[in-house]
């Protein structure tokens, strides 16, 4: 019985998602969808690409061809067919010899917080504003100070 309930619940969630998407089909300006139960803001916009994809889809499936739904960065990127790009290095990307990237400055800060010692944007300064570079340097300095303090505590 548990498997059947989960299946029905998933079908209902899929149905609710399709209804939500259909509601915003053709809405060509980004719209903030206020949902009290969501922790983050949700935005939605339909795009010419998605509309064309729906017209060409002969299967009649709708799910992956609905309007773009997500945070403001994602929706505005899809809306403008552009977007922000912040290249960076971290320990993993250096090891793989392939630069990492983020699409928002918040994401850049998450990469820095996850790997302060391996994080670097030195080769990519032209992608960052002077203020962003100063901020990143200050955060890295603070991590370095904490690392020095930790090493001193271990020596004692």
mmCIF file of C-alpha atoms in Angstrom:
data_model
loop_
_atom_site.group_PDB
_atom_site.id
_atom_site.type_symbol
_atom_site.label_atom_id
_atom_site.label_comp_id
_atom_site.label_asym_id
_atom_site.label_seq_id
_atom_site.Cartn_x
_atom_site.Cartn_y
_atom_site.Cartn_z
ATOM 1 C CA UNK A 1 0.000 0.000 0.000
ATOM 2 C CA UNK A 2 2.905 2.380 0.725
ATOM 3 C CA UNK A 3 4.237 2.053 -2.833
ATOM 4 C CA UNK A 4 0.819 2.823 -4.312
ATOM 5 C CA UNK A 5 0.425 5.881 -2.098
ATOM 6 C CA UNK A 6 3.873 7.179 -3.107
ATOM 7 C CA UNK A 7 3.023 6.612 -6.775
ATOM 8 C CA UNK A 8 -0.272 8.503 -6.449
ATOM 9 C CA UNK A 9 1.446 11.271 -4.515
ATOM 10 C CA UNK A 10 4.091 11.614 -7.263
ATOM 11 C CA UNK A 11 1.385 11.679 -9.950
ATOM 12 C CA UNK A 12 -0.447 14.407 -8.041
ATOM 13 C CA UNK A 13 2.777 16.441 -7.661
ATOM 14 C CA UNK A 14 3.469 16.071 -11.406
ATOM 15 C CA UNK A 15 -0.098 17.133 -12.172
ATOM 16 C CA UNK A 16 0.187 20.167 -9.869
ATOM 17 C CA UNK A 17 3.499 21.139 -11.494
ATOM 18 C CA UNK A 18 1.979 20.891 -14.999
ATOM 19 C CA UNK A 19 -0.997 23.010 -13.889
ATOM 20 C CA UNK A 20 1.401 25.604 -12.470
ATOM 21 C CA UNK A 21 3.434 25.640 -15.698
ATOM 22 C CA UNK A 22 0.339 25.953 -17.875
ATOM 23 C CA UNK A 23 -0.835 28.894 -15.790
ATOM 24 C CA UNK A 24 2.318 30.810 -16.797
ATOM 25 C CA UNK A 25 2.564 29.612 -20.378
ATOM 26 C CA UNK A 26 2.779 32.707 -22.570
ATOM 27 C CA UNK A 27 3.872 35.007 -19.728
ATOM 28 C CA UNK A 28 6.827 36.638 -21.435
ATOM 29 C CA UNK A 29 7.831 39.007 -18.614
ATOM 30 C CA UNK A 30 9.441 37.599 -15.446
ATOM 31 C CA UNK A 31 6.940 37.278 -12.619
ATOM 32 C CA UNK A 32 7.644 36.748 -8.928
ATOM 33 C CA UNK A 33 5.436 33.955 -7.669
ATOM 34 C CA UNK A 34 4.848 34.624 -4.004
ATOM 35 C CA UNK A 35 4.561 31.401 -2.077
ATOM 36 C CA UNK A 36 4.477 31.736 1.689
ATOM 37 C CA UNK A 37 5.704 28.184 2.267
ATOM 38 C CA UNK A 38 8.827 28.625 0.117
ATOM 39 C CA UNK A 39 12.063 29.793 1.724
ATOM 40 C CA UNK A 40 13.377 31.359 -1.477
ATOM 41 C CA UNK A 41 11.636 33.534 -3.991
ATOM 42 C CA UNK A 42 10.355 31.756 -7.052
ATOM 43 C CA UNK A 43 10.285 33.416 -10.453
ATOM 44 C CA UNK A 44 8.737 32.292 -13.714
ATOM 45 C CA UNK A 45 8.920 33.380 -17.353
ATOM 46 C CA UNK A 46 8.066 31.779 -20.669
ATOM 47 C CA UNK A 47 10.600 32.147 -23.461
ATOM 48 C CA UNK A 48 10.451 31.919 -27.241
ATOM 49 C CA UNK A 49 12.742 28.875 -27.021
ATOM 50 C CA UNK A 50 10.371 27.046 -24.678
ATOM 51 C CA UNK A 51 7.369 27.988 -26.826
ATOM 52 C CA UNK A 52 9.076 26.675 -29.948
ATOM 53 C CA UNK A 53 10.029 23.482 -28.148
ATOM 54 C CA UNK A 54 6.394 22.939 -27.099
ATOM 55 C CA UNK A 55 5.204 23.454 -30.694
ATOM 56 C CA UNK A 56 7.739 20.986 -32.087
ATOM 57 C CA UNK A 57 7.098 18.320 -29.449
ATOM 58 C CA UNK A 58 4.960 15.703 -31.125
ATOM 59 C CA UNK A 59 4.661 13.493 -28.027
ATOM 60 C CA UNK A 60 2.276 15.828 -26.274
ATOM 61 C CA UNK A 61 4.368 15.738 -23.108
ATOM 62 C CA UNK A 62 4.599 19.080 -21.393
ATOM 63 C CA UNK A 63 6.767 18.731 -18.286
ATOM 64 C CA UNK A 64 10.193 19.782 -19.505
ATOM 65 C CA UNK A 65 8.909 22.319 -22.022
ATOM 66 C CA UNK A 66 7.063 24.628 -19.680
ATOM 67 C CA UNK A 67 8.071 28.121 -18.693
ATOM 68 C CA UNK A 68 11.393 28.660 -16.943
ATOM 69 C CA UNK A 69 10.971 28.462 -13.177
ATOM 70 C CA UNK A 70 13.604 29.199 -10.556
ATOM 71 C CA UNK A 71 15.475 31.897 -8.717
ATOM 72 C CA UNK A 72 15.835 35.408 -10.097
ATOM 73 C CA UNK A 73 19.284 34.755 -11.580
ATOM 74 C CA UNK A 74 18.111 31.697 -13.528
ATOM 75 C CA UNK A 75 14.905 33.271 -14.811
ATOM 76 C CA UNK A 76 16.555 36.545 -15.851
ATOM 77 C CA UNK A 77 19.323 34.606 -17.606
ATOM 78 C CA UNK A 78 16.785 32.612 -19.594
ATOM 79 C CA UNK A 79 14.633 35.707 -20.173
ATOM 80 C CA UNK A 80 17.558 37.659 -21.640
ATOM 81 C CA UNK A 81 19.267 34.662 -23.274
ATOM 82 C CA UNK A 82 22.370 35.859 -21.465
ATOM 83 C CA UNK A 83 23.650 35.592 -17.942
ATOM 84 C CA UNK A 84 26.365 36.173 -15.431
ATOM 85 C CA UNK A 85 29.532 34.114 -15.537
ATOM 86 C CA UNK A 86 32.194 34.109 -12.838
ATOM 87 C CA UNK A 87 35.133 31.773 -13.572
ATOM 88 C CA UNK A 88 37.275 30.602 -10.660
ATOM 89 C CA UNK A 89 39.685 27.956 -9.499
ATOM 90 C CA UNK A 90 39.276 25.707 -6.507
ATOM 91 C CA UNK A 91 41.250 22.643 -5.451
ATOM 92 C CA UNK A 92 39.087 20.222 -7.425
ATOM 93 C CA UNK A 93 39.066 22.267 -10.622
ATOM 94 C CA UNK A 94 42.862 22.682 -10.501
ATOM 95 C CA UNK A 95 43.233 18.940 -10.071
ATOM 96 C CA UNK A 96 40.911 18.345 -13.043
ATOM 97 C CA UNK A 97 42.608 21.117 -15.105
ATOM 98 C CA UNK A 98 39.218 22.627 -15.837
ATOM 99 C CA UNK A 99 38.100 25.933 -14.345
ATOM 100 C CA UNK A 100 34.966 26.072 -12.239
ATOM 101 C CA UNK A 101 32.354 28.796 -12.640
ATOM 102 C CA UNK A 102 29.364 30.364 -10.934
ATOM 103 C CA UNK A 103 26.379 32.309 -12.212
ATOM 104 C CA UNK A 104 26.007 34.635 -9.237
ATOM 105 C CA UNK A 105 28.330 36.275 -6.773
ATOM 106 C CA UNK A 106 26.565 34.345 -3.995
ATOM 107 C CA UNK A 107 27.697 31.138 -5.685
ATOM 108 C CA UNK A 108 31.252 32.489 -5.879
ATOM 109 C CA UNK A 109 31.168 33.062 -2.111
ATOM 110 C CA UNK A 110 29.942 29.496 -1.572
ATOM 111 C CA UNK A 111 32.909 28.176 -3.568
ATOM 112 C CA UNK A 112 35.215 30.336 -1.444
ATOM 113 C CA UNK A 113 33.646 29.144 1.813
ATOM 114 C CA UNK A 114 33.891 25.490 0.735
ATOM 115 C CA UNK A 115 37.579 25.716 -0.220
ATOM 116 C CA UNK A 116 39.251 28.922 1.010
ATOM 117 C CA UNK A 117 42.800 27.617 0.567
ATOM 118 C CA UNK A 118 42.258 26.414 -3.001
ATOM 119 C CA UNK A 119 40.028 29.280 -4.154
ATOM 120 C CA UNK A 120 41.406 31.824 -6.634
ATOM 121 C CA UNK A 121 40.119 34.280 -9.211
ATOM 122 C CA UNK A 122 43.526 35.842 -9.975
ATOM 123 C CA UNK A 123 43.472 34.734 -13.629
ATOM 124 C CA UNK A 124 39.915 35.976 -14.111
ATOM 125 C CA UNK A 125 39.942 39.474 -12.606
ATOM 126 C CA UNK A 126 38.316 40.985 -15.688
ATOM 127 C CA UNK A 127 35.106 39.098 -14.844
ATOM 128 C CA UNK A 128 34.845 40.736 -11.406
ATOM 129 C CA UNK A 129 34.308 44.299 -10.265
ATOM 130 C CA UNK A 130 36.920 46.027 -8.119
ATOM 131 C CA UNK A 131 34.523 45.891 -5.169
ATOM 132 C CA UNK A 132 33.966 42.145 -5.616
ATOM 133 C CA UNK A 133 37.718 41.523 -5.823
ATOM 134 C CA UNK A 134 38.321 43.533 -2.639
ATOM 135 C CA UNK A 135 35.558 41.639 -0.862
ATOM 136 C CA UNK A 136 36.939 38.247 -1.924
ATOM 137 C CA UNK A 137 40.436 39.261 -0.820
ATOM 138 C CA UNK A 138 39.125 40.357 2.586
ATOM 139 C CA UNK A 139 37.283 37.066 3.089
ATOM 140 C CA UNK A 140 40.373 35.081 2.056
ATOM 141 C CA UNK A 141 42.516 37.139 4.482
ATOM 142 C CA UNK A 142 40.110 36.367 7.313
ATOM 143 C CA UNK A 143 40.256 32.638 6.541
ATOM 144 C CA UNK A 144 44.076 32.862 6.472
ATOM 145 C CA UNK A 145 44.062 34.602 9.876
ATOM 146 C CA UNK A 146 41.933 31.834 11.343
ATOM 147 C CA UNK A 147 44.223 29.197 9.826
ATOM 148 C CA UNK A 148 47.267 30.896 11.434
ATOM 149 C CA UNK A 149 45.476 31.063 14.786
ATOM 150 C CA UNK A 150 44.582 27.372 14.535
ATOM 151 C CA UNK A 151 48.206 26.443 13.758
ATOM 152 C CA UNK A 152 49.432 28.466 16.734
ATOM 153 C CA UNK A 153 46.954 26.727 19.039
ATOM 154 C CA UNK A 154 48.178 23.333 17.819
ATOM 155 C CA UNK A 155 51.807 24.255 18.547
ATOM 156 C CA UNK A 156 51.027 25.090 22.185
#
